Tab-separated table of C-alpha atoms in Angstrom:
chain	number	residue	atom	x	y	z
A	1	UNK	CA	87.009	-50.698	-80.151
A	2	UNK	CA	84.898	-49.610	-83.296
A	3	UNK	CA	81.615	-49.130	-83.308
A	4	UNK	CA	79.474	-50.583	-85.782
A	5	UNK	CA	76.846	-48.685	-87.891
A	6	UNK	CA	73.913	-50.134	-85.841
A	7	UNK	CA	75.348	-49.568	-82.994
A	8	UNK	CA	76.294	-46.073	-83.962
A	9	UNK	CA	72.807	-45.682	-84.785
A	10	UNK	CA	71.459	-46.809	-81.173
A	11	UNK	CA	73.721	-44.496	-79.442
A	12	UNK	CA	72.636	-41.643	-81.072
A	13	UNK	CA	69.124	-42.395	-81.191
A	14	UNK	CA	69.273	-43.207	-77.353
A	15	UNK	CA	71.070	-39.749	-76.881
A	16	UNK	CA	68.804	-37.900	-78.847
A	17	UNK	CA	65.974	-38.887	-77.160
A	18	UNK	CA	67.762	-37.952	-73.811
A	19	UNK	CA	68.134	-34.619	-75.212
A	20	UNK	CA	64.593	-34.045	-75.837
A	21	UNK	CA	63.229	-34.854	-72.872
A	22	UNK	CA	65.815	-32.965	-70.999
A	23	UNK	CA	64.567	-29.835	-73.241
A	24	UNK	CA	61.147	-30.854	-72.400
A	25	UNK	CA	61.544	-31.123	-68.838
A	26	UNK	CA	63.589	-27.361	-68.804
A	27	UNK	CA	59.978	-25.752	-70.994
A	28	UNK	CA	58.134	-27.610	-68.288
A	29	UNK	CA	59.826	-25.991	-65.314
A	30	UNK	CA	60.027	-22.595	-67.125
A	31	UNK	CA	56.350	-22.694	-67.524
A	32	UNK	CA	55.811	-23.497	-64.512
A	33	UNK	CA	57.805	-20.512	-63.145
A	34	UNK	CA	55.772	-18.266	-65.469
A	35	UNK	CA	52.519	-19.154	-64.042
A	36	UNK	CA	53.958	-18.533	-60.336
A	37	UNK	CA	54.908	-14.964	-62.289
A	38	UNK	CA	51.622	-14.287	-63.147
A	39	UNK	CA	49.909	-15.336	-60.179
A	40	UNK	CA	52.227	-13.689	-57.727
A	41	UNK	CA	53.197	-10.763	-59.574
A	42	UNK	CA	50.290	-10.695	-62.257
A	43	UNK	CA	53.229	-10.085	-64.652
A	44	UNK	CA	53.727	-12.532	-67.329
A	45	UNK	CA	57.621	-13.405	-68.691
A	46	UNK	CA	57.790	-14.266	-72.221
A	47	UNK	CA	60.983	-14.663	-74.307
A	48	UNK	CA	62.346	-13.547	-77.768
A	49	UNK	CA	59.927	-15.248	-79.571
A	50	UNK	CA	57.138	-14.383	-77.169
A	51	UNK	CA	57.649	-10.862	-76.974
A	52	UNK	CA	56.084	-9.633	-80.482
A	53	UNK	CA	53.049	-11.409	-79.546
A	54	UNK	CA	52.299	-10.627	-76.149
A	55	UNK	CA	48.753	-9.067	-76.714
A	56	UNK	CA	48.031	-5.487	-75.045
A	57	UNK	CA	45.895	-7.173	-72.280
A	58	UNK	CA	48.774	-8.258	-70.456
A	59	UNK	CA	50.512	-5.537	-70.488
A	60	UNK	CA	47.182	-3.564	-69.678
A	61	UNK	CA	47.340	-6.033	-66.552
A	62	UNK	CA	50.349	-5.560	-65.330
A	63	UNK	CA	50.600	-1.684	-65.379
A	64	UNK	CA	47.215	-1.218	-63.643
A	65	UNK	CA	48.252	-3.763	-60.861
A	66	UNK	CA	51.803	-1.483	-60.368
A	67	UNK	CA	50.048	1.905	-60.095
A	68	UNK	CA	47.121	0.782	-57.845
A	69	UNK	CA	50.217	-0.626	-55.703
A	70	UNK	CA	52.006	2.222	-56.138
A	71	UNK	CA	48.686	4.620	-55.363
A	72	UNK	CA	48.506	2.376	-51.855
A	73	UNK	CA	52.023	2.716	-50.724
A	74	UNK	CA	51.847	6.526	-51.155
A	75	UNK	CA	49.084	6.304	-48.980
A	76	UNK	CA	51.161	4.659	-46.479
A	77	UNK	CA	53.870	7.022	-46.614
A	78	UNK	CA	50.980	9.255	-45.874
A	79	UNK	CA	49.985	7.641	-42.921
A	80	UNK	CA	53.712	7.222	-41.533
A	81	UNK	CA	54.318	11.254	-42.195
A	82	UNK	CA	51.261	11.638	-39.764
A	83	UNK	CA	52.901	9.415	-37.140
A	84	UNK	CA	56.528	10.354	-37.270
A	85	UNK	CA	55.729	12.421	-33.861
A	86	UNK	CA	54.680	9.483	-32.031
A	87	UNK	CA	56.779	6.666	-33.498
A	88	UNK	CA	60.549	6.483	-32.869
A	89	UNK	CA	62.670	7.119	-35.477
A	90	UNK	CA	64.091	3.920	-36.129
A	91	UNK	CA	60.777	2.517	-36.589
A	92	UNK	CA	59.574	5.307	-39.033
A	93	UNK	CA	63.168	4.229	-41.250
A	94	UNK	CA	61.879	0.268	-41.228
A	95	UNK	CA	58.218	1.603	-41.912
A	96	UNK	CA	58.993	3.371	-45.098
A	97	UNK	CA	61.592	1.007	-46.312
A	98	UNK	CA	59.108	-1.990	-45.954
A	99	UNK	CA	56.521	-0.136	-47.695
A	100	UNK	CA	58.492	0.992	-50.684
A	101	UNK	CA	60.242	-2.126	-51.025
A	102	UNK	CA	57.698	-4.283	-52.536
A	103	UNK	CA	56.839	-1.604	-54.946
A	104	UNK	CA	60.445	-1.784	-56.221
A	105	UNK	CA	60.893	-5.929	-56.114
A	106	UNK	CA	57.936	-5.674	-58.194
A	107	UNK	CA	59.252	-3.108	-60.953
A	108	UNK	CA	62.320	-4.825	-61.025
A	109	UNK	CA	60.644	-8.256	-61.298
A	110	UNK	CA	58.676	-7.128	-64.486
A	111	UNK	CA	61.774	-4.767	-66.138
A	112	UNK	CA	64.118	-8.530	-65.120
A	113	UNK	CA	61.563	-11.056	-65.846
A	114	UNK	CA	63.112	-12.155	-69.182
A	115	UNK	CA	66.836	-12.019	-68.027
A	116	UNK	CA	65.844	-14.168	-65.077
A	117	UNK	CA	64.151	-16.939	-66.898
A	118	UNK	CA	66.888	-17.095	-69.138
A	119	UNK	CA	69.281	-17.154	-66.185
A	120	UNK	CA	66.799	-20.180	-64.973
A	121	UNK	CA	66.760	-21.838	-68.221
A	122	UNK	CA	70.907	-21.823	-68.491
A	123	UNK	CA	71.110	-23.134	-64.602
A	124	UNK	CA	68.860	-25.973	-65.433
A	125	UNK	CA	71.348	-26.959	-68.438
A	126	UNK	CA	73.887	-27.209	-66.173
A	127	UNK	CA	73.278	-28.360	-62.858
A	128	UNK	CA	73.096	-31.859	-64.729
A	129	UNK	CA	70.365	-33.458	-62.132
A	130	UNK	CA	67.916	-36.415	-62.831
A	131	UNK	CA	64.486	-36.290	-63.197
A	132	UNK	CA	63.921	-37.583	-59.561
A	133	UNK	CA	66.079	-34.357	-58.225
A	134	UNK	CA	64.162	-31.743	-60.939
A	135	UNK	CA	60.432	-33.434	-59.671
A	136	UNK	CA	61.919	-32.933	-55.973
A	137	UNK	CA	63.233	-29.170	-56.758
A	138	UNK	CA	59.509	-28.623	-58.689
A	139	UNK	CA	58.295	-29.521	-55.506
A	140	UNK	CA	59.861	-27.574	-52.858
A	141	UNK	CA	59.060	-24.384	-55.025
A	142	UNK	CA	55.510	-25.493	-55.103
A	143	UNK	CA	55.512	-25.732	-51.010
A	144	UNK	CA	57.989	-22.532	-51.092
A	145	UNK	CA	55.462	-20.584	-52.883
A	146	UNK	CA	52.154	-22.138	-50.455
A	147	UNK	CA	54.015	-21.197	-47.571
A	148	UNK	CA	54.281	-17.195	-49.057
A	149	UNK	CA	50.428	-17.322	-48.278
A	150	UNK	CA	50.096	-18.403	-44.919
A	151	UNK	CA	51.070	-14.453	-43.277
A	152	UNK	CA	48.546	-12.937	-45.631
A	153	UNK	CA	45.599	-15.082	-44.979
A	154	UNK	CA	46.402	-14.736	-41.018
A	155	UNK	CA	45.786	-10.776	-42.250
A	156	UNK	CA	43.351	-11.602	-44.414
A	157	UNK	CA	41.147	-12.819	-41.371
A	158	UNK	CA	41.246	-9.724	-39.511
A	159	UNK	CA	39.771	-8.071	-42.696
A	160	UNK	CA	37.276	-10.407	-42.731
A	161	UNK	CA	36.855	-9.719	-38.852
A	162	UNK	CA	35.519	-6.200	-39.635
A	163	UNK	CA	31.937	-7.681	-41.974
A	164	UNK	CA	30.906	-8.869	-38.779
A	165	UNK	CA	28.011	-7.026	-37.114
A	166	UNK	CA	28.628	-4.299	-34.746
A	167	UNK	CA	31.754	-2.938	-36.878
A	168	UNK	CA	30.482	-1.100	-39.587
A	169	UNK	CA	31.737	1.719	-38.438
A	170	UNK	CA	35.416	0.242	-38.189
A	171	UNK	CA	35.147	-1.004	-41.489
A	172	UNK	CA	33.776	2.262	-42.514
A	173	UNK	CA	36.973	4.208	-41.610
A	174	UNK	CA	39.056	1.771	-42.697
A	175	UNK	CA	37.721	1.559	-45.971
A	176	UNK	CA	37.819	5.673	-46.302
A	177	UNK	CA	41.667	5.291	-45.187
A	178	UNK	CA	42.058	3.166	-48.774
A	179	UNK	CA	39.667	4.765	-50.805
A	180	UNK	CA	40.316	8.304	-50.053
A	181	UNK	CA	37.240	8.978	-47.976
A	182	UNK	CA	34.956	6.770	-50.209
A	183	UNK	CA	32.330	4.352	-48.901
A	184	UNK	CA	29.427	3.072	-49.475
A	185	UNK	CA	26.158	3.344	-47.211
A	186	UNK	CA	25.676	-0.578	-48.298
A	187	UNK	CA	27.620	-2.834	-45.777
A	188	UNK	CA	28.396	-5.431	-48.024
A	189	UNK	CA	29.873	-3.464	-50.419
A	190	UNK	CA	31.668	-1.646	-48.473
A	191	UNK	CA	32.837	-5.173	-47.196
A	192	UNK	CA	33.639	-6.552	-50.571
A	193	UNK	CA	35.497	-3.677	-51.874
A	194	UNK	CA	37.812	-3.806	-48.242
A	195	UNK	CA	38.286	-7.917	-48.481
A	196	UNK	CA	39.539	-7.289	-52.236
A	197	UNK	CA	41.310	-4.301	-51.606
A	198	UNK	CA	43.468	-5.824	-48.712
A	199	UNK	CA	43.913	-9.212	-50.987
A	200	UNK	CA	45.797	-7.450	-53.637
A	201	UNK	CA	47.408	-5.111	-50.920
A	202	UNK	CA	48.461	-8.153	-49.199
A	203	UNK	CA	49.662	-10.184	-51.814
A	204	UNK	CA	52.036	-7.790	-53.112
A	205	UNK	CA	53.276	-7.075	-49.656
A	206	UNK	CA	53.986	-10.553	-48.285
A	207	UNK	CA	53.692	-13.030	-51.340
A	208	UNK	CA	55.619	-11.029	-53.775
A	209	UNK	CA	58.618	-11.081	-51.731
A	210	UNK	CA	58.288	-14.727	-50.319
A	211	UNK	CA	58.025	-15.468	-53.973
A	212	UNK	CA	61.545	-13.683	-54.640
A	213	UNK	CA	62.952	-15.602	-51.636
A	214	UNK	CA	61.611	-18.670	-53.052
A	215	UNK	CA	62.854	-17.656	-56.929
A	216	UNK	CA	66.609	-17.036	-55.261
A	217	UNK	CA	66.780	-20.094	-52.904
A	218	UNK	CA	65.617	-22.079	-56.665
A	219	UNK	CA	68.505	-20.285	-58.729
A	220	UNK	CA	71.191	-20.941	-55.895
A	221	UNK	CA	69.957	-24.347	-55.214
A	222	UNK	CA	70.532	-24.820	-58.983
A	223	UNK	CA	73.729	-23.113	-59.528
A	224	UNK	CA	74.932	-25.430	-56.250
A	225	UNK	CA	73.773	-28.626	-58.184
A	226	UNK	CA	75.589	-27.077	-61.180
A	227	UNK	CA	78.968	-26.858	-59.149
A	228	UNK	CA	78.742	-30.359	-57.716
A	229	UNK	CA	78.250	-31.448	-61.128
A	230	UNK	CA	81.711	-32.058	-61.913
A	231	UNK	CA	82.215	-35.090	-59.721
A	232	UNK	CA	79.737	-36.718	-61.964
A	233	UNK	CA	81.448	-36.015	-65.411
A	234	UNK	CA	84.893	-36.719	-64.394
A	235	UNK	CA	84.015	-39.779	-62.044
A	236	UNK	CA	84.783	-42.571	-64.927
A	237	UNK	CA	87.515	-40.046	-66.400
A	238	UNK	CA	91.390	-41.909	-66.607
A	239	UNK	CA	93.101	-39.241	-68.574
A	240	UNK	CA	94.269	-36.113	-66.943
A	241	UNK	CA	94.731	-34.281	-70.324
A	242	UNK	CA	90.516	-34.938	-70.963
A	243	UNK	CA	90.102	-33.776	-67.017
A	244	UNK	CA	91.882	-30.463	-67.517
A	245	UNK	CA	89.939	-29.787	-70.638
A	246	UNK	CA	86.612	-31.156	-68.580
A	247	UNK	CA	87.283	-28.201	-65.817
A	248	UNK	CA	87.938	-25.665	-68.239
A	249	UNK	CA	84.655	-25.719	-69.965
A	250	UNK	CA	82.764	-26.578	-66.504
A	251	UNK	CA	84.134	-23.447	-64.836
A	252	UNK	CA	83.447	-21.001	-67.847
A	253	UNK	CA	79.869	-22.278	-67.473
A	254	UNK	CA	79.706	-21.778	-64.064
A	255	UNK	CA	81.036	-18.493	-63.788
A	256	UNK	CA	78.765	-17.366	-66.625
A	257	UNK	CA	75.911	-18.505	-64.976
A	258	UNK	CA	77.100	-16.949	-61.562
A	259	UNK	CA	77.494	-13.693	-63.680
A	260	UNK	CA	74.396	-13.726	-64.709
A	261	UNK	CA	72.884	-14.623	-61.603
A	262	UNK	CA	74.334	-11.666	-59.723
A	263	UNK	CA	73.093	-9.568	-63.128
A	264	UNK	CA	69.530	-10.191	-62.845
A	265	UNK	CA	68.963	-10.470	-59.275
A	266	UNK	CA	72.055	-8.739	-57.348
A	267	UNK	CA	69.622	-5.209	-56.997
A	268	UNK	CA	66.737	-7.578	-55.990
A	269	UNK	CA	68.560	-9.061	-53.342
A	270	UNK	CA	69.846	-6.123	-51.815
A	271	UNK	CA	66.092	-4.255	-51.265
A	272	UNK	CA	65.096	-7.808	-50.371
A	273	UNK	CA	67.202	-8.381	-47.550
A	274	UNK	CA	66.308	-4.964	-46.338
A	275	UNK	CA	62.677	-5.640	-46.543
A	276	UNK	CA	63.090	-8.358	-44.338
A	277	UNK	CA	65.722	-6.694	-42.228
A	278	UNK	CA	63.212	-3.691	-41.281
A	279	UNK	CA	60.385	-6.088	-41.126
A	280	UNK	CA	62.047	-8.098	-38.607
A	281	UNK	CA	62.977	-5.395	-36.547
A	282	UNK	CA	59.207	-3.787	-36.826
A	283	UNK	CA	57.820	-6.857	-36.038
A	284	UNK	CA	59.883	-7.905	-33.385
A	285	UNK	CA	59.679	-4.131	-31.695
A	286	UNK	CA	55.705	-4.604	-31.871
A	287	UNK	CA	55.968	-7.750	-29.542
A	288	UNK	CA	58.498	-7.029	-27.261
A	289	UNK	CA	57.103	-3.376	-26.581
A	290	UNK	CA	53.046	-4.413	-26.641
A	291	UNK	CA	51.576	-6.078	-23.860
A	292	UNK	CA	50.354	-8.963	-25.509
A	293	UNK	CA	47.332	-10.139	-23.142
A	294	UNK	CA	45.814	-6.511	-24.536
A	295	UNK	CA	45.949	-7.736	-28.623
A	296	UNK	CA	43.257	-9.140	-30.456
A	297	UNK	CA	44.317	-12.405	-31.607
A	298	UNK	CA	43.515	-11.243	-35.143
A	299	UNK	CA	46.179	-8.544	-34.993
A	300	UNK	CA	49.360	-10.857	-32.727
A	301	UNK	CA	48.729	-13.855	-34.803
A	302	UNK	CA	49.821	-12.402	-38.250
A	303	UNK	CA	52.551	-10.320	-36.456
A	304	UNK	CA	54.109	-13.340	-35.049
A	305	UNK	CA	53.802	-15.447	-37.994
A	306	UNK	CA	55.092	-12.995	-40.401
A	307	UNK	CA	58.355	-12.640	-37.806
A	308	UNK	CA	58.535	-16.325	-37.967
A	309	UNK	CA	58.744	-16.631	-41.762
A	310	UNK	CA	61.260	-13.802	-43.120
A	311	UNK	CA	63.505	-14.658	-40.535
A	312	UNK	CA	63.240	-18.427	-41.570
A	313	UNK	CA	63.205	-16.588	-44.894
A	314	UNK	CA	66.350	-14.647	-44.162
A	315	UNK	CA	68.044	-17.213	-43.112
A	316	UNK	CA	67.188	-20.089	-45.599
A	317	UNK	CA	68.049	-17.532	-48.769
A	318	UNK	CA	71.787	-17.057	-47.208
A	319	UNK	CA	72.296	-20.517	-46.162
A	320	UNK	CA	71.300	-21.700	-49.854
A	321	UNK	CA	73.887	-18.770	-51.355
A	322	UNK	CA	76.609	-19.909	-48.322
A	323	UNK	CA	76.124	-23.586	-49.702
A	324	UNK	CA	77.476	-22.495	-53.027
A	325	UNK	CA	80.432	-21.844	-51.879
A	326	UNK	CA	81.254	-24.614	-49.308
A	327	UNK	CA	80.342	-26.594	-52.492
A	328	UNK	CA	82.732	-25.129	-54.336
A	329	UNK	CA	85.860	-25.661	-51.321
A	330	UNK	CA	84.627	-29.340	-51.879
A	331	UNK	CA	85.602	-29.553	-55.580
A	332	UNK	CA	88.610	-27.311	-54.898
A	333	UNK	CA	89.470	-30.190	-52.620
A	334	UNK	CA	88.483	-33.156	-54.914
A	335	UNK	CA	90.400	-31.776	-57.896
A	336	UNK	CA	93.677	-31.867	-55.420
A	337	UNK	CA	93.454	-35.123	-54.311
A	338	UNK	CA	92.677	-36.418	-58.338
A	339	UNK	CA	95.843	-34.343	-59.359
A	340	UNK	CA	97.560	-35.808	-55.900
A	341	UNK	CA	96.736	-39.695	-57.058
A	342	UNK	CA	97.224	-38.884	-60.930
A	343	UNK	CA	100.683	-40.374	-62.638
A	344	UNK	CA	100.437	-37.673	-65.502
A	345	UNK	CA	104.022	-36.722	-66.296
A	346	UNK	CA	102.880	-32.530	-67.259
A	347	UNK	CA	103.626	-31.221	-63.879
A	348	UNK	CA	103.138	-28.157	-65.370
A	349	UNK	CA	99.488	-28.986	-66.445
A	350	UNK	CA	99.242	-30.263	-63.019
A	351	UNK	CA	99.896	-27.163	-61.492
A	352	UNK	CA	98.505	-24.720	-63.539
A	353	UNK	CA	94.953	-27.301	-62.859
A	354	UNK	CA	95.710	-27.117	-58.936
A	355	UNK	CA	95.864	-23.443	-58.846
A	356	UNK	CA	92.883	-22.721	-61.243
A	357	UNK	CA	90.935	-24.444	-58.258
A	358	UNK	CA	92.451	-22.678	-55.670
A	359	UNK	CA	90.746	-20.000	-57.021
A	360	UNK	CA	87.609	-21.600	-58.228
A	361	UNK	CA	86.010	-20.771	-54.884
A	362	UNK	CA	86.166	-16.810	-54.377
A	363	UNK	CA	85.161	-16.805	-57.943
A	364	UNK	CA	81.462	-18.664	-57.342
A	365	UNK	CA	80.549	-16.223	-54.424
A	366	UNK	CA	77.564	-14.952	-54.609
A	367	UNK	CA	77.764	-10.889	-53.891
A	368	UNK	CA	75.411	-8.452	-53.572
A	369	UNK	CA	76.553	-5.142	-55.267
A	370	UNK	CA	79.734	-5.649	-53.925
A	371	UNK	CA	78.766	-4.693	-50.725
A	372	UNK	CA	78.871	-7.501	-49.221
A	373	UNK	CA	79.523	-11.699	-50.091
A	374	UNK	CA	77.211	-14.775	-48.873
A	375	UNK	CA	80.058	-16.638	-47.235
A	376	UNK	CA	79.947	-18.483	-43.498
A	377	UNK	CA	81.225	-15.471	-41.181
A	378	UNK	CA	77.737	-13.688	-43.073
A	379	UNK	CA	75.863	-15.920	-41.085
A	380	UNK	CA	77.410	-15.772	-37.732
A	381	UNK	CA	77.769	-11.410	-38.483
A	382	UNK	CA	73.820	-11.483	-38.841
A	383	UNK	CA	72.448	-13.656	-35.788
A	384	UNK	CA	74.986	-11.753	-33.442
A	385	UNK	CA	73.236	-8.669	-34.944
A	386	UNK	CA	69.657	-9.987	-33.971
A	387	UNK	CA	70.646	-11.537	-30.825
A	388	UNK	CA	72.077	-8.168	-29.617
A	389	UNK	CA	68.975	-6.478	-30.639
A	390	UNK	CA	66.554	-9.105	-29.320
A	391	UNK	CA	68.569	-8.572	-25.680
A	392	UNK	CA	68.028	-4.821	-26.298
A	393	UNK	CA	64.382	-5.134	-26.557
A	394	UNK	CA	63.869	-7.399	-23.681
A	395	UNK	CA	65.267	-4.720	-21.408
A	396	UNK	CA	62.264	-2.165	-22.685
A	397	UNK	CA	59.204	-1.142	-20.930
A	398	UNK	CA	55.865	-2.595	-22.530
A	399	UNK	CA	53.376	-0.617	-23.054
């Protein structure tokens, strides 16, 4: 059927307006995401256009923040040189790699910044969701990035702990342990300059990589939507010839964005995983091996909720990259049974199609330097690994 002028005129008007609010809703998200940046990481991402015109304060900003972070976790190493007589050796290992990880998630936040946004901004072209789904995926990265604060403030409290009266001395030493030997004989400086010292400490410890958990569970949750995307644009679609030409642009889009997925964030997830690997196992060595009844509350509290939350975190980061690919079998499997119903006569288009997704699968796996993929027998490889350790533990003495 032809369609008139007016009509011509509707459909075009209609679909331009779709397009700009679709571009509207993408710079809302991404500016959203930039304020989490600067928050979290007091590092702002900007893009092309931005970057001639981001003013020397910024930048002034975020350099200060990385060297005072980078001043404290030589300090730690410090600290852990000290102990490495009295600590088991395993324990040292997960001490230093937790405290030099969050340096380096933060340097390669700010060096990736602008390759991840754009990675963002070309996931949220094609994961092809409505604006219910996008509100619901603005949300869970607004709860994803509360819950990154809940371990800190627990820690947060025990700094507080030490303005009360009858530990200035305790805050006192503490306070020289940051501030090589400084302190003041006012208490309440000495308070204020411990409270704000430990905030920024903390933040950059346990939000900064909560916020990277929560910034990869978003990209794979988006690259998922991307893959299950096809079903909707070849759902009304008759004519294999326009199906075959459908897949091939869909898969060059999503393995370009899974490219640059495992581009800007492949490094990232690698010290991120063993962040929270070490962390688990220093954690979980603190409470089988301490006699619990003896802990302040202000010290166990943190420790268990901080166990609690990277394993969930952990776990939830490879289950979203695992979902990718079960998504992916699942269109593998769809696209057979469309060529299996289908009375086009080009068997050889028809095979050629069937064996382009029998290899659509392996090809949206999410790896991490090649060392290793995010596929199902990840999951079961990792629990057996904690499981074995947890029984380990539980046969130790507490002390």
């Amino acid at each position: 059927m032809r369609m008139l002028p007016k009509h011509t005129n509707i459909y075009f008007s209609v679909r331009s307006r779709s397009t700009k609010f679709q571009k509207e809703s993408i710079q809302s998200d991404i500016n959203f995401l930039r304020m989490a940046f600067l928050s979290i990481a007091y590092a702002l991402p900007y893009g092309d256009k931005e970057r001639k015109t981001l003013n020397l304060k910024n930048k002034f900003m975020e350099y200060i923040a990385t060297i005072l972070f980078l001043i404290y976790v030589i300090t730690d190493m410090e600290e852990i040189y000290e102990s490495i007589r009295h600590l088991p050796i395993g324990l040292i290992f997960s001490s230093v790699v937790t405290s030099s990880s969050s340096v380096i998630m933060r340097i390669i936040l700010i060096s990736r910044r602008r390759y991840l946004v754009s990675t963002i901004e070309n996931l949220l072209k094609i994961c092809n969701c409505s604006n219910s789904q996008r509100k619901m995926d603005k949300l869970q990265l607004i709860v994803g990035f509360s819950l990154c604060f809940i371990t800190p403030v627990g820690f947060l409290f025990f700094s507080v702990g030490l303005c009360l009266p009858g530990k200035e001395e305790l805050l006192q030493s503490y306070l020289e342990s940051n501030c090589f030997g400084w302190s003041s004989k006012n208490k309440w400086i000495n308070c204020f300059v411990q409270i704000s010292i430990d905030a920024f400490i903390l933040n950059q410890q346990y939000v900064l990589p909560g916020f990277v958990v929560v910034l990869c569970c978003y990209m794979f949750s988006l690259l998922k939507q991307g893959v299950e995307s096809f079903r909707k644009l070849t759902r009304h679609q008759r004519d294999f010839n326009l199906l075959f030409n459908t897949y091939l642009n869909y898969s060059e889009q999503i393995f370009r964005c899974k490219a640059q997925i495992e581009k800007s964030i492949s490094f990232l997830l690698l010290i991120l995983f063993g962040f929270m690997v070490c962390s688990i196992f220093t954690s979980s060595t603190f409470l089988f091996t301490t006699n619990l009844k003896t802990v302040d509350p202000l010290v166990l509290l943190p420790q268990i909720s901080s166990a609690i939350f990277i394993l969930a975190g952990f776990y939830i980061t490879s289950l979203q990259a695992v979902a990718i690919h079960s998504s992916a079998i699942k269109i593998k499997e769809y696209i057979h049974y469309t060529v299996a119903v289908s009375e086009w006569p080009d068997y050889k288009q028809k095979f050629l199609l069937l064996e382009m997704a029998n290899i659509f699968p392996s090809k949206v796996v999410i790896t991490v330097c090649r060392l290793f993929d995010f596929k199902r027998d990840f999951i079961w490889g990792t629990l057996s690994g904690f499981i074995t350790y947890g029984m380990i533990l539980s046969q130790l003495d507490k002390y």
